[in-house]
């Protein structure tokens, strides 16, 4: 597959913003807290973690506040963000062993050190172009019995992946030239069908979502979206029906064709 369509985010916007935001557990959303707390379980531990779209590694720092982490590996398409992440690593900000890789997750079949117990893609896959392919590439890096956690925007209407119609301007400081990110939205049934098509097959899907307005810096035809975090677990052996637990507003299903 060609990865030329994905956006490399060559400016410093991603690095600057995420060096100061989403580096502490308290800065993550309730939906993210819900999912990670459920996955950590009574042992309060994660094994090998792969963070796709890691920015400066803030998720690794936040998880270490709350849980034990065996190893943290970050992949980020913005090279300036990866440079900032490596500085934090040299400063000893991480307790667990870490590694950071600059590039597109679609550029490699598997990340070195994998497969991983936990693969995470928060606010990354639905900010770029080849969203479905990114999600499948993340899934390829999940170990059997491991889990893939991702954040996505959902609607009770039709999916939209068209940067000419739905996009977000990234500009975190006055005077900077903005970069345009895709603003992908999934129809709720379409994303569930995508999970059903994962190979190897999933055994469980856990989701938590709430209605909210689109970002103020987004241009999109949607007036409200269900901002959702999913945890999809890879079956250890050939699986039948996928067990599903969805904490969604009932109104999300109101306009969905059955």
PDB file of C-alpha atoms in Angstrom:
ATOM      1  CA  UNK A   1       0.000   0.000   0.000  1.00  0.00           C
ATOM      2  CA  UNK A   2       1.189   3.503  -0.787  1.00  0.00           C
ATOM      3  CA  UNK A   3       1.506   5.725   2.269  1.00  0.00           C
ATOM      4  CA  UNK A   4       2.069   8.889   0.270  1.00  0.00           C
ATOM      5  CA  UNK A   5      -1.427  10.181   1.081  1.00  0.00           C
ATOM      6  CA  UNK A   6      -0.861  10.314   4.833  1.00  0.00           C
ATOM      7  CA  UNK A   7       0.075  13.693   6.295  1.00  0.00           C
ATOM      8  CA  UNK A   8       3.551  13.914   7.845  1.00  0.00           C
ATOM      9  CA  UNK A   9       2.838  17.060   9.930  1.00  0.00           C
ATOM     10  CA  UNK A  10       6.231  18.588   9.265  1.00  0.00           C
ATOM     11  CA  UNK A  11       5.659  21.725  11.357  1.00  0.00           C
ATOM     12  CA  UNK A  12       6.234  22.018  15.069  1.00  0.00           C
ATOM     13  CA  UNK A  13       2.555  22.195  16.033  1.00  0.00           C
ATOM     14  CA  UNK A  14       2.250  18.637  17.348  1.00  0.00           C
ATOM     15  CA  UNK A  15       5.471  18.788  19.369  1.00  0.00           C
ATOM     16  CA  UNK A  16       4.707  22.183  20.910  1.00  0.00           C
ATOM     17  CA  UNK A  17       1.161  21.389  21.924  1.00  0.00           C
ATOM     18  CA  UNK A  18       1.719  17.901  23.296  1.00  0.00           C
ATOM     19  CA  UNK A  19       4.843  18.884  25.210  1.00  0.00           C
ATOM     20  CA  UNK A  20       2.498  20.826  27.509  1.00  0.00           C
ATOM     21  CA  UNK A  21      -0.788  18.888  27.218  1.00  0.00           C
ATOM     22  CA  UNK A  22      -1.857  15.278  27.818  1.00  0.00           C
ATOM     23  CA  UNK A  23       1.305  14.336  29.671  1.00  0.00           C
ATOM     24  CA  UNK A  24      -0.482  13.756  33.011  1.00  0.00           C
ATOM     25  CA  UNK A  25      -3.185  11.255  33.919  1.00  0.00           C
ATOM     26  CA  UNK A  26      -5.519  14.073  34.988  1.00  0.00           C
ATOM     27  CA  UNK A  27      -5.335  15.561  31.472  1.00  0.00           C
ATOM     28  CA  UNK A  28      -6.880  12.497  29.843  1.00  0.00           C
ATOM     29  CA  UNK A  29     -10.618  12.192  29.248  1.00  0.00           C
ATOM     30  CA  UNK A  30     -13.070  10.235  31.442  1.00  0.00           C
ATOM     31  CA  UNK A  31     -13.635   7.825  28.550  1.00  0.00           C
ATOM     32  CA  UNK A  32      -9.894   7.102  28.424  1.00  0.00           C
ATOM     33  CA  UNK A  33      -9.748   6.699  32.217  1.00  0.00           C
ATOM     34  CA  UNK A  34     -12.651   4.232  32.052  1.00  0.00           C
ATOM     35  CA  UNK A  35     -11.010   2.062  29.402  1.00  0.00           C
ATOM     36  CA  UNK A  36      -7.503   1.981  30.876  1.00  0.00           C
ATOM     37  CA  UNK A  37      -8.771   1.307  34.406  1.00  0.00           C
ATOM     38  CA  UNK A  38     -10.802  -1.636  33.107  1.00  0.00           C
ATOM     39  CA  UNK A  39      -7.880  -3.038  31.153  1.00  0.00           C
ATOM     40  CA  UNK A  40      -5.329  -2.665  33.961  1.00  0.00           C
ATOM     41  CA  UNK A  41      -7.410  -4.822  36.289  1.00  0.00           C
ATOM     42  CA  UNK A  42      -6.443  -5.654  39.869  1.00  0.00           C
ATOM     43  CA  UNK A  43      -2.755  -6.019  38.975  1.00  0.00           C
ATOM     44  CA  UNK A  44      -2.637  -2.371  37.852  1.00  0.00           C
ATOM     45  CA  UNK A  45      -0.084  -3.329  35.227  1.00  0.00           C
ATOM     46  CA  UNK A  46       0.441  -3.112  31.488  1.00  0.00           C
ATOM     47  CA  UNK A  47       3.096  -5.160  29.742  1.00  0.00           C
ATOM     48  CA  UNK A  48       4.569  -4.050  26.425  1.00  0.00           C
ATOM     49  CA  UNK A  49       2.779  -0.925  25.155  1.00  0.00           C
ATOM     50  CA  UNK A  50       2.892   0.455  21.604  1.00  0.00           C
ATOM     51  CA  UNK A  51       1.603   4.022  21.230  1.00  0.00           C
ATOM     52  CA  UNK A  52       0.836   4.921  17.591  1.00  0.00           C
ATOM     53  CA  UNK A  53       0.721   8.670  17.130  1.00  0.00           C
ATOM     54  CA  UNK A  54       2.571   9.084  20.423  1.00  0.00           C
ATOM     55  CA  UNK A  55       3.526  12.775  19.940  1.00  0.00           C
ATOM     56  CA  UNK A  56       6.095  13.374  22.736  1.00  0.00           C
ATOM     57  CA  UNK A  57       5.195  10.216  24.681  1.00  0.00           C
ATOM     58  CA  UNK A  58       2.625  11.769  26.987  1.00  0.00           C
ATOM     59  CA  UNK A  59       0.553   8.613  27.253  1.00  0.00           C
ATOM     60  CA  UNK A  60       3.571   6.722  28.584  1.00  0.00           C
ATOM     61  CA  UNK A  61       4.137   9.365  31.263  1.00  0.00           C
ATOM     62  CA  UNK A  62       0.443   9.388  32.192  1.00  0.00           C
ATOM     63  CA  UNK A  63       0.162   5.596  32.419  1.00  0.00           C
ATOM     64  CA  UNK A  64       3.227   5.457  34.667  1.00  0.00           C
ATOM     65  CA  UNK A  65       1.516   7.831  37.103  1.00  0.00           C
ATOM     66  CA  UNK A  66      -1.284   5.345  37.569  1.00  0.00           C
ATOM     67  CA  UNK A  67      -0.007   1.886  36.640  1.00  0.00           C
ATOM     68  CA  UNK A  68       3.099  -0.217  36.179  1.00  0.00           C
ATOM     69  CA  UNK A  69       4.301  -0.381  32.560  1.00  0.00           C
ATOM     70  CA  UNK A  70       6.690  -3.062  31.320  1.00  0.00           C
ATOM     71  CA  UNK A  71       7.923  -1.278  28.183  1.00  0.00           C
ATOM     72  CA  UNK A  72       6.709   1.737  26.207  1.00  0.00           C
ATOM     73  CA  UNK A  73       7.328   2.152  22.463  1.00  0.00           C
ATOM     74  CA  UNK A  74       6.126   5.208  20.536  1.00  0.00           C
ATOM     75  CA  UNK A  75       5.628   5.664  16.797  1.00  0.00           C
ATOM     76  CA  UNK A  76       4.960   9.169  15.479  1.00  0.00           C
ATOM     77  CA  UNK A  77       4.727  10.582  11.956  1.00  0.00           C
ATOM     78  CA  UNK A  78       5.902  14.040  13.106  1.00  0.00           C
ATOM     79  CA  UNK A  79       9.693  13.915  13.366  1.00  0.00           C
ATOM     80  CA  UNK A  80       9.804  17.066  15.503  1.00  0.00           C
ATOM     81  CA  UNK A  81       7.517  15.410  18.050  1.00  0.00           C
ATOM     82  CA  UNK A  82       9.734  12.315  18.127  1.00  0.00           C
ATOM     83  CA  UNK A  83      12.780  14.519  18.692  1.00  0.00           C
ATOM     84  CA  UNK A  84      11.006  16.028  21.709  1.00  0.00           C
ATOM     85  CA  UNK A  85      10.069  12.555  22.993  1.00  0.00           C
ATOM     86  CA  UNK A  86      13.690  11.417  22.805  1.00  0.00           C
ATOM     87  CA  UNK A  87      14.757  14.470  24.818  1.00  0.00           C
ATOM     88  CA  UNK A  88      12.297  13.500  27.567  1.00  0.00           C
ATOM     89  CA  UNK A  89      13.687   9.970  27.518  1.00  0.00           C
ATOM     90  CA  UNK A  90      17.267  11.237  27.869  1.00  0.00           C
ATOM     91  CA  UNK A  91      16.142  13.371  30.801  1.00  0.00           C
ATOM     92  CA  UNK A  92      14.975  10.216  32.586  1.00  0.00           C
ATOM     93  CA  UNK A  93      11.299  11.165  32.595  1.00  0.00           C
ATOM     94  CA  UNK A  94      10.210   7.555  31.960  1.00  0.00           C
ATOM     95  CA  UNK A  95      10.629   4.808  34.573  1.00  0.00           C
ATOM     96  CA  UNK A  96      10.204   1.885  32.177  1.00  0.00           C
ATOM     97  CA  UNK A  97      12.375   1.097  29.138  1.00  0.00           C
ATOM     98  CA  UNK A  98      11.298   3.223  26.151  1.00  0.00           C
ATOM     99  CA  UNK A  99      11.966   3.507  22.421  1.00  0.00           C
ATOM    100  CA  UNK A 100      10.695   5.989  19.861  1.00  0.00           C
ATOM    101  CA  UNK A 101      10.388   5.601  16.090  1.00  0.00           C
ATOM    102  CA  UNK A 102       9.720   8.365  13.560  1.00  0.00           C
ATOM    103  CA  UNK A 103       7.538   7.398  10.633  1.00  0.00           C
ATOM    104  CA  UNK A 104       4.199   6.165   9.387  1.00  0.00           C
ATOM    105  CA  UNK A 105       2.843   2.981  10.974  1.00  0.00           C
ATOM    106  CA  UNK A 106       1.951   1.877   7.422  1.00  0.00           C
ATOM    107  CA  UNK A 107       5.619   1.923   6.433  1.00  0.00           C
ATOM    108  CA  UNK A 108       6.393  -1.310   8.247  1.00  0.00           C
ATOM    109  CA  UNK A 109       4.642  -4.638   8.670  1.00  0.00           C
ATOM    110  CA  UNK A 110       5.526  -4.845  12.363  1.00  0.00           C
ATOM    111  CA  UNK A 111       7.172  -2.588  14.915  1.00  0.00           C
ATOM    112  CA  UNK A 112      10.425  -3.879  16.368  1.00  0.00           C
ATOM    113  CA  UNK A 113       9.868  -5.505  19.758  1.00  0.00           C
ATOM    114  CA  UNK A 114       6.316  -6.600  19.002  1.00  0.00           C
ATOM    115  CA  UNK A 115       3.790  -7.982  19.137  1.00  0.00           C
ATOM    116  CA  UNK A 116       2.480  -5.884  22.018  1.00  0.00           C
ATOM    117  CA  UNK A 117       0.139  -6.533  24.921  1.00  0.00           C
ATOM    118  CA  UNK A 118      -1.440  -3.120  24.422  1.00  0.00           C
ATOM    119  CA  UNK A 119      -1.522  -1.026  21.244  1.00  0.00           C
ATOM    120  CA  UNK A 120      -2.939   2.491  21.539  1.00  0.00           C
ATOM    121  CA  UNK A 121      -3.967   5.072  18.930  1.00  0.00           C
ATOM    122  CA  UNK A 122      -5.512   8.122  20.596  1.00  0.00           C
ATOM    123  CA  UNK A 123      -6.377  11.151  18.445  1.00  0.00           C
ATOM    124  CA  UNK A 124      -4.174   9.899  15.626  1.00  0.00           C
ATOM    125  CA  UNK A 125      -5.784   7.469  13.150  1.00  0.00           C
ATOM    126  CA  UNK A 126      -8.799   9.733  12.592  1.00  0.00           C
ATOM    127  CA  UNK A 127      -6.538  12.757  12.067  1.00  0.00           C
ATOM    128  CA  UNK A 128      -4.957  11.298   8.957  1.00  0.00           C
ATOM    129  CA  UNK A 129      -6.009  10.004   5.559  1.00  0.00           C
ATOM    130  CA  UNK A 130      -5.652   6.212   5.470  1.00  0.00           C
ATOM    131  CA  UNK A 131      -7.612   5.707   8.681  1.00  0.00           C
ATOM    132  CA  UNK A 132      -8.893   2.185   8.017  1.00  0.00           C
ATOM    133  CA  UNK A 133      -5.404   1.030   7.004  1.00  0.00           C
ATOM    134  CA  UNK A 134      -3.871   2.624  10.107  1.00  0.00           C
ATOM    135  CA  UNK A 135      -6.334   0.792  12.334  1.00  0.00           C
ATOM    136  CA  UNK A 136      -5.549  -2.526  10.650  1.00  0.00           C
ATOM    137  CA  UNK A 137      -1.793  -1.900  10.916  1.00  0.00           C
ATOM    138  CA  UNK A 138      -2.212  -1.251  14.638  1.00  0.00           C
ATOM    139  CA  UNK A 139      -4.170  -4.494  14.929  1.00  0.00           C
ATOM    140  CA  UNK A 140      -1.329  -6.389  13.246  1.00  0.00           C
ATOM    141  CA  UNK A 141       0.936  -5.350  16.145  1.00  0.00           C
ATOM    142  CA  UNK A 142      -1.391  -6.679  18.873  1.00  0.00           C
ATOM    143  CA  UNK A 143      -0.358  -9.967  20.488  1.00  0.00           C
ATOM    144  CA  UNK A 144      -2.951 -12.766  20.794  1.00  0.00           C
ATOM    145  CA  UNK A 145      -4.931 -11.963  23.934  1.00  0.00           C
ATOM    146  CA  UNK A 146      -3.732  -8.351  23.753  1.00  0.00           C
ATOM    147  CA  UNK A 147      -5.878  -5.266  23.253  1.00  0.00           C
ATOM    148  CA  UNK A 148      -6.048  -2.358  20.831  1.00  0.00           C
ATOM    149  CA  UNK A 149      -7.294   0.935  22.318  1.00  0.00           C
ATOM    150  CA  UNK A 150      -8.322   3.751  19.973  1.00  0.00           C
ATOM    151  CA  UNK A 151     -10.309   6.980  20.086  1.00  0.00           C
ATOM    152  CA  UNK A 152     -12.744   7.700  17.240  1.00  0.00           C
ATOM    153  CA  UNK A 153     -15.509  10.132  16.365  1.00  0.00           C
ATOM    154  CA  UNK A 154     -18.884   8.473  15.778  1.00  0.00           C
ATOM    155  CA  UNK A 155     -22.156   9.577  14.226  1.00  0.00           C
ATOM    156  CA  UNK A 156     -25.617   8.056  13.851  1.00  0.00           C
ATOM    157  CA  UNK A 157     -25.377   9.056  10.183  1.00  0.00           C
ATOM    158  CA  UNK A 158     -22.925   8.233   7.437  1.00  0.00           C
ATOM    159  CA  UNK A 159     -19.148   7.960   7.742  1.00  0.00           C
ATOM    160  CA  UNK A 160     -17.003  10.717   6.269  1.00  0.00           C
ATOM    161  CA  UNK A 161     -13.325  10.560   5.332  1.00  0.00           C
ATOM    162  CA  UNK A 162     -12.821  13.485   2.967  1.00  0.00           C
ATOM    163  CA  UNK A 163     -10.346  16.180   3.967  1.00  0.00           C
ATOM    164  CA  UNK A 164     -11.948  18.625   1.543  1.00  0.00           C
ATOM    165  CA  UNK A 165     -15.229  18.425   3.516  1.00  0.00           C
ATOM    166  CA  UNK A 166     -14.140  17.632   7.066  1.00  0.00           C
ATOM    167  CA  UNK A 167     -10.841  18.896   8.461  1.00  0.00           C
ATOM    168  CA  UNK A 168      -9.151  20.636  11.383  1.00  0.00           C
ATOM    169  CA  UNK A 169      -6.608  23.430  11.266  1.00  0.00           C
ATOM    170  CA  UNK A 170      -3.656  22.793  13.590  1.00  0.00           C
ATOM    171  CA  UNK A 171      -2.211  26.039  14.860  1.00  0.00           C
ATOM    172  CA  UNK A 172      -1.305  26.204  18.528  1.00  0.00           C
ATOM    173  CA  UNK A 173       0.426  29.609  18.541  1.00  0.00           C
ATOM    174  CA  UNK A 174      -0.531  32.936  17.001  1.00  0.00           C
ATOM    175  CA  UNK A 175       1.382  33.729  13.847  1.00  0.00           C
ATOM    176  CA  UNK A 176       2.101  30.129  12.914  1.00  0.00           C
ATOM    177  CA  UNK A 177       1.032  28.838   9.524  1.00  0.00           C
ATOM    178  CA  UNK A 178      -1.546  26.101  10.169  1.00  0.00           C
ATOM    179  CA  UNK A 179      -1.354  22.520   9.003  1.00  0.00           C
ATOM    180  CA  UNK A 180      -4.563  20.816   7.943  1.00  0.00           C
ATOM    181  CA  UNK A 181      -5.495  17.491   9.521  1.00  0.00           C
ATOM    182  CA  UNK A 182      -8.225  15.164   8.346  1.00  0.00           C
ATOM    183  CA  UNK A 183     -11.303  15.035  10.599  1.00  0.00           C
ATOM    184  CA  UNK A 184     -12.619  11.516  10.079  1.00  0.00           C
ATOM    185  CA  UNK A 185     -16.040  10.482  11.378  1.00  0.00           C
ATOM    186  CA  UNK A 186     -17.363   6.900  11.454  1.00  0.00           C
ATOM    187  CA  UNK A 187     -20.933   5.718  11.333  1.00  0.00           C
ATOM    188  CA  UNK A 188     -21.399   3.582  14.426  1.00  0.00           C
ATOM    189  CA  UNK A 189     -22.420   0.438  12.556  1.00  0.00           C
ATOM    190  CA  UNK A 190     -19.616   0.863  10.018  1.00  0.00           C
ATOM    191  CA  UNK A 191     -16.911   0.899  12.680  1.00  0.00           C
ATOM    192  CA  UNK A 192     -18.380  -2.197  14.316  1.00  0.00           C
ATOM    193  CA  UNK A 193     -18.306  -3.953  10.937  1.00  0.00           C
ATOM    194  CA  UNK A 194     -14.658  -2.928  10.567  1.00  0.00           C
ATOM    195  CA  UNK A 195     -13.879  -4.559  13.924  1.00  0.00           C
ATOM    196  CA  UNK A 196     -15.728  -7.697  12.821  1.00  0.00           C
ATOM    197  CA  UNK A 197     -13.432  -7.861   9.796  1.00  0.00           C
ATOM    198  CA  UNK A 198     -10.194  -7.712  11.786  1.00  0.00           C
ATOM    199  CA  UNK A 199      -7.929 -10.687  11.156  1.00  0.00           C
ATOM    200  CA  UNK A 200      -7.020 -12.526  13.319  1.00  0.00           C
ATOM    201  CA  UNK A 201     -10.483 -12.181  14.800  1.00  0.00           C
ATOM    202  CA  UNK A 202     -11.402 -10.081  17.838  1.00  0.00           C
ATOM    203  CA  UNK A 203     -12.912 -11.727  20.893  1.00  0.00           C
ATOM    204  CA  UNK A 204     -14.203  -8.625  22.747  1.00  0.00           C
ATOM    205  CA  UNK A 205     -15.150  -5.018  22.025  1.00  0.00           C
ATOM    206  CA  UNK A 206     -15.526  -2.512  24.866  1.00  0.00           C
ATOM    207  CA  UNK A 207     -16.581   1.066  24.079  1.00  0.00           C
ATOM    208  CA  UNK A 208     -17.341   4.235  26.010  1.00  0.00           C
ATOM    209  CA  UNK A 209     -18.630   7.378  24.311  1.00  0.00           C
ATOM    210  CA  UNK A 210     -20.418  10.669  24.968  1.00  0.00           C
ATOM    211  CA  UNK A 211     -21.994  13.311  22.736  1.00  0.00           C
ATOM    212  CA  UNK A 212     -20.166  16.581  22.210  1.00  0.00           C
ATOM    213  CA  UNK A 213     -19.713  19.337  19.638  1.00  0.00           C
ATOM    214  CA  UNK A 214     -16.923  19.134  17.058  1.00  0.00           C
ATOM    215  CA  UNK A 215     -13.725  20.991  17.838  1.00  0.00           C
ATOM    216  CA  UNK A 216     -14.006  24.764  17.439  1.00  0.00           C
ATOM    217  CA  UNK A 217     -11.153  24.595  14.932  1.00  0.00           C
ATOM    218  CA  UNK A 218     -12.829  21.880  12.853  1.00  0.00           C
ATOM    219  CA  UNK A 219     -14.759  22.413   9.636  1.00  0.00           C
ATOM    220  CA  UNK A 220     -17.234  19.548   9.322  1.00  0.00           C
ATOM    221  CA  UNK A 221     -20.903  19.053   8.384  1.00  0.00           C
ATOM    222  CA  UNK A 222     -21.680  17.380  11.722  1.00  0.00           C
ATOM    223  CA  UNK A 223     -23.244  19.387  14.551  1.00  0.00           C
ATOM    224  CA  UNK A 224     -22.560  16.800  17.242  1.00  0.00           C
ATOM    225  CA  UNK A 225     -20.398  13.700  17.508  1.00  0.00           C
ATOM    226  CA  UNK A 226     -20.060  10.808  19.909  1.00  0.00           C
ATOM    227  CA  UNK A 227     -16.441  10.929  21.082  1.00  0.00           C
ATOM    228  CA  UNK A 228     -15.603   7.314  21.799  1.00  0.00           C
ATOM    229  CA  UNK A 229     -12.763   5.189  23.087  1.00  0.00           C
ATOM    230  CA  UNK A 230     -12.767   1.515  22.098  1.00  0.00           C
ATOM    231  CA  UNK A 231     -10.801  -1.431  23.463  1.00  0.00           C
ATOM    232  CA  UNK A 232     -10.744  -4.375  21.037  1.00  0.00           C
ATOM    233  CA  UNK A 233      -9.161  -7.606  22.274  1.00  0.00           C
ATOM    234  CA  UNK A 234      -7.537 -10.094  19.918  1.00  0.00           C
ATOM    235  CA  UNK A 235      -8.666 -13.692  20.363  1.00  0.00           C
ATOM    236  CA  UNK A 236      -6.058 -16.159  21.595  1.00  0.00           C
ATOM    237  CA  UNK A 237      -7.669 -18.928  19.542  1.00  0.00           C
ATOM    238  CA  UNK A 238     -10.221 -19.042  16.712  1.00  0.00           C
ATOM    239  CA  UNK A 239     -13.284 -17.211  18.039  1.00  0.00           C
ATOM    240  CA  UNK A 240     -16.956 -17.168  17.217  1.00  0.00           C
ATOM    241  CA  UNK A 241     -19.274 -14.336  18.182  1.00  0.00           C
ATOM    242  CA  UNK A 242     -17.575 -11.158  19.428  1.00  0.00           C
ATOM    243  CA  UNK A 243     -18.607 -10.166  22.956  1.00  0.00           C
ATOM    244  CA  UNK A 244     -19.598  -6.491  22.911  1.00  0.00           C
ATOM    245  CA  UNK A 245     -20.051  -4.010  25.775  1.00  0.00           C
ATOM    246  CA  UNK A 246     -20.896  -0.490  24.594  1.00  0.00           C
ATOM    247  CA  UNK A 247     -21.468   2.404  26.983  1.00  0.00           C
ATOM    248  CA  UNK A 248     -23.039   4.759  24.429  1.00  0.00           C
ATOM    249  CA  UNK A 249     -25.895   7.280  24.553  1.00  0.00           C
ATOM    250  CA  UNK A 250     -29.064   5.494  23.445  1.00  0.00           C
ATOM    251  CA  UNK A 251     -29.693   8.353  21.017  1.00  0.00           C
ATOM    252  CA  UNK A 252     -26.583   7.348  19.039  1.00  0.00           C
ATOM    253  CA  UNK A 253     -28.655   4.511  17.569  1.00  0.00           C
ATOM    254  CA  UNK A 254     -31.758   6.597  16.828  1.00  0.00           C
ATOM    255  CA  UNK A 255     -30.880   7.497  13.257  1.00  0.00           C
ATOM    256  CA  UNK A 256     -29.063   4.280  12.386  1.00  0.00           C
ATOM    257  CA  UNK A 257     -30.567   2.026   9.745  1.00  0.00           C
ATOM    258  CA  UNK A 258     -30.837  -1.587  10.890  1.00  0.00           C
TER     259      UNK A 258
END
